[in-house]
Structures are given as C-alpha cells and as structure tokens.
Tab-separated table of N, CA and C in Angstrom:
chain	number	residue	atom	x	y	z
A	19	MET	N	-30.626	-55.104	-73.862
A	19	MET	CA	-30.251	-54.062	-72.609
A	19	MET	C	-31.416	-54.453	-71.422
A	20	ASP	N	-30.622	-54.302	-70.634
A	20	ASP	CA	-31.747	-55.096	-69.250
A	20	ASP	C	-32.513	-53.965	-68.675
A	21	LYS	N	-33.151	-53.823	-67.467
A	21	LYS	CA	-34.187	-53.034	-66.959
A	21	LYS	C	-33.387	-51.637	-66.519
A	22	MET	N	-32.354	-51.930	-65.896
A	22	MET	CA	-31.852	-50.332	-65.268
A	22	MET	C	-30.805	-49.714	-66.008
A	23	SER	N	-30.473	-50.160	-67.207
A	23	SER	CA	-30.073	-49.914	-68.585
A	23	SER	C	-31.401	-48.703	-69.209
A	24	HIS	N	-32.382	-49.623	-69.147
A	24	HIS	CA	-33.663	-48.569	-70.259
A	24	HIS	C	-33.546	-47.719	-68.521
A	25	VAL	N	-33.791	-47.314	-67.797
A	25	VAL	CA	-33.852	-46.640	-66.905
A	25	VAL	C	-33.074	-45.676	-66.899
A	26	ILE	N	-31.777	-45.956	-67.095
A	26	ILE	CA	-30.639	-45.296	-67.039
A	26	ILE	C	-30.471	-43.929	-68.103
A	27	THR	N	-30.788	-44.546	-69.507
A	27	THR	CA	-30.767	-44.442	-70.879
A	27	THR	C	-32.455	-43.104	-70.696
A	28	HIS	N	-33.520	-43.297	-70.676
A	28	HIS	CA	-34.843	-43.301	-70.305
A	28	HIS	C	-34.237	-41.588	-69.443
A	29	CYS	N	-33.035	-41.741	-67.979
A	29	CYS	CA	-33.412	-40.472	-67.683
A	29	CYS	C	-32.056	-39.570	-67.888
A	30	ILE	N	-31.307	-40.196	-69.222
A	30	ILE	CA	-30.277	-39.035	-69.597
A	30	ILE	C	-30.920	-38.333	-70.898
A	31	GLU	N	-31.640	-39.358	-71.337
A	31	GLU	CA	-32.770	-38.471	-72.390
A	31	GLU	C	-33.462	-37.375	-72.352
A	32	GLN	N	-33.761	-37.709	-71.219
A	32	GLN	CA	-34.806	-36.252	-70.525
A	32	GLN	C	-33.827	-35.336	-69.547
A	33	LEU	N	-32.751	-35.405	-69.680
A	33	LEU	CA	-31.701	-34.767	-68.386
A	33	LEU	C	-32.279	-33.084	-69.272
A	34	PRO	N	-32.058	-33.016	-70.894
A	34	PRO	CA	-31.999	-31.718	-71.357
A	34	PRO	C	-33.590	-30.841	-70.530
A	35	GLY	N	-34.735	-31.775	-71.007
A	35	GLY	CA	-36.145	-31.023	-70.573
A	35	GLY	C	-35.870	-30.767	-69.454
A	36	LEU	N	-35.358	-31.913	-68.346
A	36	LEU	CA	-35.495	-31.751	-66.723
A	36	LEU	C	-34.720	-30.419	-66.555
A	37	VAL	N	-33.343	-29.628	-67.074
A	37	VAL	CA	-32.910	-29.069	-66.548
A	37	VAL	C	-32.909	-27.554	-67.413
A	38	ASN	N	-33.185	-27.470	-69.007
A	38	ASN	CA	-33.981	-26.171	-69.494
A	38	ASN	C	-35.025	-26.318	-69.123
A	39	GLY	N	-36.050	-26.706	-68.923
A	39	GLY	CA	-36.862	-26.472	-68.274
A	39	GLY	C	-37.432	-25.813	-66.749
A	40	ASN	N	-36.496	-25.333	-66.388
A	40	ASN	CA	-36.148	-24.928	-65.323
A	40	ASN	C	-35.513	-23.860	-65.010
A	41	PRO	N	-36.346	-22.645	-65.316
A	41	PRO	CA	-36.027	-21.516	-65.459
A	41	PRO	C	-34.679	-21.049	-64.477
A	42	GLN	N	-34.667	-21.051	-62.977
A	42	GLN	CA	-33.966	-20.910	-61.771
A	42	GLN	C	-32.224	-21.510	-61.982
A	43	LEU	N	-32.871	-23.002	-62.158
A	43	LEU	CA	-31.522	-23.374	-62.575
A	43	LEU	C	-30.940	-23.099	-63.978
A	44	VAL	N	-31.598	-22.752	-64.922
A	44	VAL	CA	-30.696	-22.286	-66.204
A	44	VAL	C	-30.283	-21.022	-65.360
A	45	TRP	N	-31.105	-19.963	-65.091
A	45	TRP	CA	-29.718	-18.743	-64.476
A	45	TRP	C	-29.626	-19.348	-64.160
A	46	ARG	N	-28.956	-20.205	-62.544
A	46	ARG	CA	-28.031	-20.529	-62.121
A	46	ARG	C	-27.008	-20.882	-62.720
A	47	GLY	N	-26.884	-20.962	-63.922
A	47	GLY	CA	-25.831	-21.746	-64.912
A	47	GLY	C	-25.490	-21.087	-65.939
A	48	ARG	N	-25.886	-19.428	-65.761
A	48	ARG	CA	-26.064	-18.595	-66.966
A	48	ARG	C	-24.550	-18.635	-67.630
A	49	PHE	N	-23.881	-18.577	-66.673
A	49	PHE	CA	-22.166	-18.454	-66.609
A	49	PHE	C	-21.265	-19.289	-67.325
A	50	LEU	N	-22.023	-21.046	-67.090
A	50	LEU	CA	-20.922	-21.796	-67.494
A	50	LEU	C	-21.079	-22.494	-68.888
A	51	ASN	N	-20.010	-22.677	-69.306
A	51	ASN	CA	-19.866	-22.754	-70.948
A	51	ASN	C	-19.034	-23.976	-71.042
A	52	THR	N	-19.456	-25.189	-71.030
A	52	THR	CA	-18.406	-26.495	-70.541
A	52	THR	C	-18.953	-27.492	-71.570
A	53	THR	N	-17.478	-28.992	-71.428
A	53	THR	CA	-18.591	-30.415	-71.732
A	53	THR	C	-18.214	-31.045	-70.655
A	54	PHE	N	-18.798	-31.605	-69.809
A	54	PHE	CA	-18.685	-32.648	-69.070
A	54	PHE	C	-18.859	-34.153	-69.261
A	55	LEU	N	-17.919	-34.906	-68.596
A	55	LEU	CA	-18.391	-36.225	-68.591
A	55	LEU	C	-18.985	-36.902	-67.536
A	56	MET	N	-20.438	-37.457	-68.193
A	56	MET	CA	-21.081	-38.373	-67.161
A	56	MET	C	-20.854	-39.210	-67.353
A	57	LYS	N	-20.193	-40.457	-66.536
A	57	LYS	CA	-19.707	-41.679	-66.863
A	57	LYS	C	-20.605	-42.646	-66.222
A	58	ILE	N	-21.670	-43.748	-66.523
A	58	ILE	CA	-22.052	-44.088	-66.251
A	58	ILE	C	-21.864	-45.659	-66.387
A	59	ASP	N	-21.319	-46.335	-65.514
A	59	ASP	CA	-20.135	-47.474	-65.560
A	59	ASP	C	-19.139	-47.554	-66.479
A	60	SER	N	-19.405	-47.990	-67.648
A	60	SER	CA	-18.663	-48.017	-69.029
A	60	SER	C	-19.068	-46.792	-69.935
A	61	ARG	N	-20.136	-46.491	-70.145
A	61	ARG	CA	-20.906	-45.646	-70.606
A	61	ARG	C	-20.709	-44.168	-70.359
A	62	PRO	N	-20.036	-43.278	-71.909
A	62	PRO	CA	-19.716	-42.271	-71.316
A	62	PRO	C	-20.756	-41.703	-72.169
A	63	TYR	N	-21.423	-40.035	-70.958
A	63	TYR	CA	-22.701	-38.983	-71.696
A	63	TYR	C	-21.395	-37.793	-71.659
A	64	TYR	N	-21.147	-37.070	-72.955
A	64	TYR	CA	-20.904	-36.196	-72.991
A	64	TYR	C	-21.389	-34.996	-72.741
A	65	VAL	N	-22.114	-33.962	-71.606
A	65	VAL	CA	-23.133	-33.255	-71.695
A	65	VAL	C	-22.331	-31.863	-71.709
A	66	THR	N	-22.907	-31.163	-72.816
A	66	THR	CA	-22.156	-29.925	-73.000
A	66	THR	C	-23.078	-28.727	-72.898
A	67	ILE	N	-22.902	-27.840	-72.084
A	67	ILE	CA	-23.885	-27.012	-71.469
A	67	ILE	C	-23.129	-25.297	-71.699
A	68	LYS	N	-24.029	-24.827	-72.287
A	68	LYS	CA	-23.829	-23.381	-73.155
A	68	LYS	C	-25.163	-22.450	-72.192
A	69	GLU	N	-24.303	-21.416	-71.428
A	69	GLU	CA	-25.542	-20.407	-70.613
A	69	GLU	C	-26.197	-21.393	-69.692
A	70	GLY	N	-26.006	-22.191	-69.432
A	70	GLY	CA	-26.812	-22.897	-68.298
A	70	GLY	C	-28.035	-23.965	-68.635
A	71	ARG	N	-27.864	-23.746	-70.403
A	71	ARG	CA	-28.841	-24.896	-70.597
A	71	ARG	C	-28.017	-25.932	-71.430
A	72	ILE	N	-28.916	-27.408	-71.175
A	72	ILE	CA	-27.670	-28.183	-71.885
A	72	ILE	C	-28.498	-28.194	-73.204
A	73	GLU	N	-27.239	-28.043	-73.715
A	73	GLU	CA	-27.635	-27.696	-75.364
A	73	GLU	C	-27.165	-29.068	-76.518
A	74	ASP	N	-26.652	-30.476	-75.608
A	74	ASP	CA	-26.284	-31.520	-76.538
A	74	ASP	C	-25.647	-32.499	-75.357
A	75	ILE	N	-26.220	-33.765	-75.222
A	75	ILE	CA	-25.635	-34.733	-75.226
A	75	ILE	C	-24.985	-35.844	-76.100
A	76	GLN	N	-23.956	-36.370	-76.344
A	76	GLN	CA	-23.558	-37.106	-76.867
A	76	GLN	C	-23.095	-38.413	-75.966
A	77	SER	N	-23.501	-39.666	-76.226
A	77	SER	CA	-23.041	-41.026	-75.554
A	77	SER	C	-22.567	-41.629	-77.279
A	78	GLY	N	-21.323	-42.416	-75.903
A	78	GLY	CA	-20.349	-43.817	-76.695
A	78	GLY	C	-19.453	-42.977	-76.552
A	79	PRO	N	-18.434	-43.875	-76.480
A	79	PRO	CA	-16.804	-43.586	-76.693
A	79	PRO	C	-16.285	-42.899	-77.638
A	80	ALA	N	-15.165	-42.035	-77.853
A	80	ALA	CA	-15.039	-41.054	-78.476
A	80	ALA	C	-13.913	-40.718	-78.377
A	81	LEU	N	-13.011	-40.664	-79.865
A	81	LEU	CA	-11.717	-40.483	-78.942
A	81	LEU	C	-11.485	-39.196	-79.509
A	82	LEU	N	-10.463	-38.861	-78.578
A	82	LEU	CA	-9.480	-37.608	-78.505
A	82	LEU	C	-11.261	-36.338	-78.215
A	83	ARG	N	-12.553	-36.510	-77.947
A	83	ARG	CA	-13.261	-35.429	-77.296
A	83	ARG	C	-13.086	-35.482	-75.828
A	84	SER	N	-12.975	-34.181	-75.888
A	84	SER	CA	-12.080	-32.757	-74.349
A	84	SER	C	-13.799	-33.024	-73.678
A	85	TRP	N	-13.422	-32.512	-72.465
A	85	TRP	CA	-14.001	-32.390	-71.588
A	85	TRP	C	-13.370	-32.060	-70.930
A	86	SER	N	-13.650	-31.121	-69.852
A	86	SER	CA	-13.367	-30.114	-68.372
A	86	SER	C	-13.262	-31.354	-67.595
A	87	PHE	N	-14.288	-31.592	-66.609
A	87	PHE	CA	-14.314	-32.398	-65.734
A	87	PHE	C	-15.344	-33.637	-65.909
A	88	ALA	N	-14.868	-34.720	-65.347
A	88	ALA	CA	-15.995	-35.720	-65.323
A	88	ALA	C	-16.757	-35.885	-63.623
A	89	VAL	N	-17.520	-36.913	-63.928
A	89	VAL	CA	-18.030	-37.450	-62.661
A	89	VAL	C	-18.080	-39.183	-63.243
A	90	LYS	N	-18.423	-39.855	-62.364
A	90	LYS	CA	-18.191	-40.782	-62.729
A	90	LYS	C	-18.758	-41.679	-61.389
A	91	ALA	N	-19.563	-43.063	-61.887
A	91	ALA	CA	-20.156	-43.909	-60.749
A	91	ALA	C	-20.747	-45.149	-61.798
A	92	SER	N	-21.185	-46.174	-60.967
A	92	SER	CA	-21.988	-47.378	-61.219
A	92	SER	C	-23.617	-46.732	-61.637
A	93	THR	N	-24.232	-47.627	-62.424
A	93	THR	CA	-25.510	-47.511	-62.753
A	93	THR	C	-26.064	-47.705	-61.196
A	94	GLN	N	-25.843	-48.491	-59.976
A	94	GLN	CA	-26.547	-48.805	-58.778
A	94	GLN	C	-26.656	-47.177	-58.099
A	95	ALA	N	-25.306	-46.710	-58.414
A	95	ALA	CA	-24.546	-45.522	-57.867
A	95	ALA	C	-25.937	-44.827	-58.152
A	96	TRP	N	-25.590	-44.489	-59.126
A	96	TRP	CA	-26.357	-42.644	-59.912
A	96	TRP	C	-27.686	-43.414	-59.718
A	97	LEU	N	-28.482	-44.435	-59.591
A	97	LEU	CA	-29.881	-45.023	-59.146
A	97	LEU	C	-30.176	-44.699	-57.732
A	98	LYS	N	-29.280	-45.054	-56.946
A	98	LYS	CA	-29.160	-44.400	-55.743
A	98	LYS	C	-29.470	-42.565	-55.312
A	99	HIS	N	-27.956	-42.507	-55.681
A	99	HIS	CA	-27.959	-40.703	-55.887
A	99	HIS	C	-30.005	-39.981	-56.268
A	100	TRP	N	-30.450	-40.923	-57.474
A	100	TRP	CA	-31.705	-40.307	-57.691
A	100	TRP	C	-33.010	-41.108	-57.311
A	101	GLU	N	-32.936	-41.400	-56.187
A	101	GLU	CA	-33.696	-41.942	-55.532
A	101	GLU	C	-34.587	-40.325	-54.633
A	102	THR	N	-35.995	-39.879	-54.256
A	102	THR	CA	-36.672	-39.084	-54.125
A	102	THR	C	-35.852	-38.178	-52.761
A	103	PHE	N	-35.687	-39.080	-51.715
A	103	PHE	CA	-34.477	-38.850	-50.729
A	103	PHE	C	-33.557	-40.000	-50.577
A	104	PRO	N	-32.354	-39.490	-51.388
A	104	PRO	CA	-31.503	-40.643	-50.821
A	104	PRO	C	-30.745	-40.573	-49.480
A	105	GLU	N	-30.394	-41.904	-49.508
A	105	GLU	CA	-30.008	-42.238	-48.218
A	105	GLU	C	-28.531	-41.298	-48.111
A	106	PRO	N	-28.097	-41.500	-46.818
A	106	PRO	CA	-26.776	-40.406	-46.184
A	106	PRO	C	-25.707	-41.192	-47.265
A	107	GLY	N	-24.738	-40.349	-47.485
A	107	GLY	CA	-23.785	-40.772	-48.385
A	107	GLY	C	-24.219	-41.227	-49.971
A	108	TRP	N	-25.407	-40.726	-50.533
A	108	TRP	CA	-25.803	-41.530	-52.184
A	108	TRP	C	-26.434	-40.273	-52.592
A	109	HIS	N	-26.581	-39.023	-51.657
A	109	HIS	CA	-27.311	-37.697	-51.143
A	109	HIS	C	-26.596	-36.869	-52.325
A	110	ASP	N	-25.286	-36.598	-52.712
A	110	ASP	CA	-24.364	-35.958	-52.999
A	110	ASP	C	-22.998	-36.523	-53.633
A	111	ILE	N	-22.876	-35.958	-55.025
A	111	ILE	CA	-21.214	-36.515	-55.771
A	111	ILE	C	-19.649	-36.379	-54.805
A	112	PHE	N	-19.985	-35.466	-53.969
A	112	PHE	CA	-18.804	-35.185	-52.910
A	112	PHE	C	-19.087	-36.325	-52.305
A	113	SER	N	-19.991	-36.863	-51.420
A	113	SER	CA	-20.014	-38.104	-49.914
A	113	SER	C	-20.010	-39.191	-51.505
A	114	MET	N	-20.711	-39.285	-52.557
A	114	MET	CA	-20.030	-40.903	-53.379
A	114	MET	C	-18.819	-40.584	-53.249
A	115	ALA	N	-18.419	-39.898	-53.689
A	115	ALA	CA	-16.928	-39.760	-53.984
A	115	ALA	C	-15.594	-40.248	-52.454
A	116	LYS	N	-16.244	-39.742	-51.598
A	116	LYS	CA	-15.688	-39.723	-50.236
A	116	LYS	C	-15.888	-41.471	-50.102
A	117	THR	N	-16.456	-41.843	-50.302
A	117	THR	CA	-16.984	-43.165	-49.830
A	117	THR	C	-16.664	-43.878	-51.075
A	118	GLY	N	-15.962	-43.637	-52.041
A	118	GLY	CA	-15.653	-44.628	-53.167
A	118	GLY	C	-16.848	-45.430	-53.478
A	119	GLN	N	-18.111	-44.248	-53.767
A	119	GLN	CA	-18.945	-44.736	-54.857
A	119	GLN	C	-19.131	-44.296	-56.328
A	120	ALA	N	-18.191	-43.205	-55.948
A	120	ALA	CA	-17.974	-41.953	-57.325
A	120	ALA	C	-17.046	-41.796	-57.592
A	121	SER	N	-16.375	-40.877	-58.860
A	121	SER	CA	-15.122	-40.481	-59.116
A	121	SER	C	-14.899	-39.358	-59.541
A	122	ILE	N	-14.360	-38.289	-58.961
A	122	ILE	CA	-14.348	-36.879	-59.703
A	122	ILE	C	-13.132	-36.462	-60.381
A	123	GLU	N	-12.979	-36.229	-62.008
A	123	GLU	CA	-11.910	-35.726	-62.382
A	123	GLU	C	-11.946	-34.749	-63.057
A	124	GLY	N	-10.773	-34.412	-63.810
A	124	GLY	CA	-10.374	-33.671	-64.399
A	124	GLY	C	-10.004	-32.042	-63.959
A	125	ASP	N	-10.603	-30.662	-64.808
A	125	ASP	CA	-10.579	-29.878	-64.473
A	125	ASP	C	-11.417	-29.263	-63.300
A	126	LEU	N	-11.305	-29.005	-62.191
A	126	LEU	CA	-12.593	-29.206	-60.690
A	126	LEU	C	-12.936	-27.064	-60.670
A	127	HIS	N	-12.274	-26.604	-61.583
A	127	HIS	CA	-11.922	-25.071	-61.136
A	127	HIS	C	-13.778	-24.975	-62.119
A	128	PRO	N	-13.922	-25.110	-63.290
A	128	PRO	CA	-15.570	-25.227	-63.698
A	128	PRO	C	-16.410	-25.791	-62.460
A	129	LEU	N	-15.869	-27.185	-62.316
A	129	LEU	CA	-16.799	-27.388	-60.871
A	129	LEU	C	-17.421	-26.497	-59.986
A	130	MET	N	-15.918	-26.189	-59.886
A	130	MET	CA	-16.422	-25.788	-58.145
A	130	MET	C	-17.202	-24.205	-58.656
A	131	ALA	N	-16.856	-23.482	-59.165
A	131	ALA	CA	-17.503	-22.301	-59.536
A	131	ALA	C	-18.943	-22.204	-59.772
A	132	ASN	N	-19.160	-23.967	-60.148
A	132	ASN	CA	-20.771	-23.543	-60.342
A	132	ASN	C	-21.254	-24.865	-60.056
A	133	LEU	N	-20.695	-25.154	-58.297
A	133	LEU	CA	-20.835	-26.631	-57.798
A	133	LEU	C	-22.171	-26.768	-57.777
A	134	ARG	N	-23.485	-25.639	-57.070
A	134	ARG	CA	-24.633	-26.037	-57.025
A	134	ARG	C	-25.541	-26.302	-58.377
A	135	TYR	N	-25.279	-25.250	-59.234
A	135	TYR	CA	-25.495	-26.021	-60.654
A	135	TYR	C	-25.534	-27.447	-60.977
A	136	VAL	N	-24.387	-27.475	-60.746
A	136	VAL	CA	-23.786	-29.116	-61.144
A	136	VAL	C	-24.711	-30.065	-60.504
A	137	LYS	N	-24.582	-30.069	-59.235
A	137	LYS	CA	-24.667	-30.798	-58.665
A	137	LYS	C	-26.408	-30.921	-58.839
A	138	GLU	N	-27.267	-29.556	-59.252
A	138	GLU	CA	-28.550	-30.329	-59.007
A	138	GLU	C	-28.728	-30.497	-60.415
A	139	VAL	N	-27.497	-30.211	-61.442
A	139	VAL	CA	-28.239	-30.864	-63.068
A	139	VAL	C	-27.795	-32.405	-62.742
A	140	LEU	N	-27.194	-32.961	-61.669
A	140	LEU	CA	-26.882	-34.088	-62.279
A	140	LEU	C	-27.593	-35.259	-60.833
A	141	ALA	N	-28.555	-33.685	-60.141
A	141	ALA	CA	-29.766	-34.924	-59.032
A	141	ALA	C	-30.666	-34.296	-59.633
A	142	ALA	N	-31.257	-34.204	-61.589
A	142	ALA	CA	-32.652	-33.083	-61.846
A	142	ALA	C	-33.494	-34.921	-62.205
A	143	PRO	N	-32.629	-36.091	-62.495
A	143	PRO	CA	-33.850	-37.434	-62.468
A	143	PRO	C	-34.299	-37.471	-61.194
A	144	ARG	N	-34.312	-36.800	-60.351
A	144	ARG	CA	-35.068	-37.532	-59.303
A	144	ARG	C	-36.194	-37.053	-59.170
A	145	ALA	N	-36.482	-36.430	-59.666
A	145	ALA	CA	-38.087	-35.255	-60.252
A	145	ALA	C	-39.288	-36.643	-61.040
A	146	MET	N	-37.856	-37.608	-62.237
A	146	MET	CA	-38.571	-38.610	-62.782
A	146	MET	C	-38.417	-39.877	-62.193
A	147	ILE	N	-37.702	-40.249	-61.091
A	147	ILE	CA	-37.807	-42.041	-60.807
A	147	ILE	C	-38.087	-41.878	-59.031
A	148	GLY	N	-37.974	-40.686	-58.424
A	148	GLY	CA	-38.190	-41.087	-57.156
A	148	GLY	C	-37.831	-42.104	-56.166
A	149	GLY	N	-38.124	-42.412	-55.548
A	149	GLY	CA	-37.920	-43.353	-54.816
A	149	GLY	C	-38.442	-44.541	-54.636
C-alpha cells in the first residue's frame, strides 16, 4: 500500500470520530438516515448515517449492497478536496463534478435535502490533513 493509500485509509477510519464528535454537525444531519457510497479510485466505502451520526463504514466490494447516492473521485481529487484551503474547483463536490474530477450518482433527494450536512461530512478530513 502506497503512502497516499495510507492517508486515505486513515482519513476514512477517523471520519466517524470527526463527524460524531461535532455536535453541531450531528444536529444538522439529525433527519438523515441512509447509506451512501464514497468511492476513492476503485475502493468503495459504504457510509451508514443514522440521525446524523456515522453508524458504520464498510469498505470493499459487496454484491447487491444498496446505497442511496454516491460521490466518486480519485485519490488525488479527495486529497485536494481535503486541503485546509482547497483551490477553486476542489473546494466543493459539485465543483469537482463540474470539472470532471468527481461524479455524483443515484437518488439525489437525500443528498440535496441534507446538502450542507453531506458536504461537511465529506470535508471533515480537512481538519486532519490540512494543506
């Protein structure tokens, strides 16, 4: 496993603590109960949210595992997104999608209904790896 993969794995492992340890963020997501797919290169991570708390993150491929929406990007794209002050185009998942650096798929209703929460969850590793 290369250095970047270790950084990504560490960020994903720390994500529940970063989110669940932030009372304002948990409150913001209190109405969200879903599982979404966060894909980094070819590595899938299934993030289960219950009432704004990350209940579980499962990695690896799984046949017929369901998810409501997916945000997919390369390792480099996620690392740029997680910089303390990302450059324009890397600061937001929709900016990344617009420039072709990420894709957003699936049922967009739970994403759009909880957009600020989801964006903050996906940006939470900025507190760890900085710029």
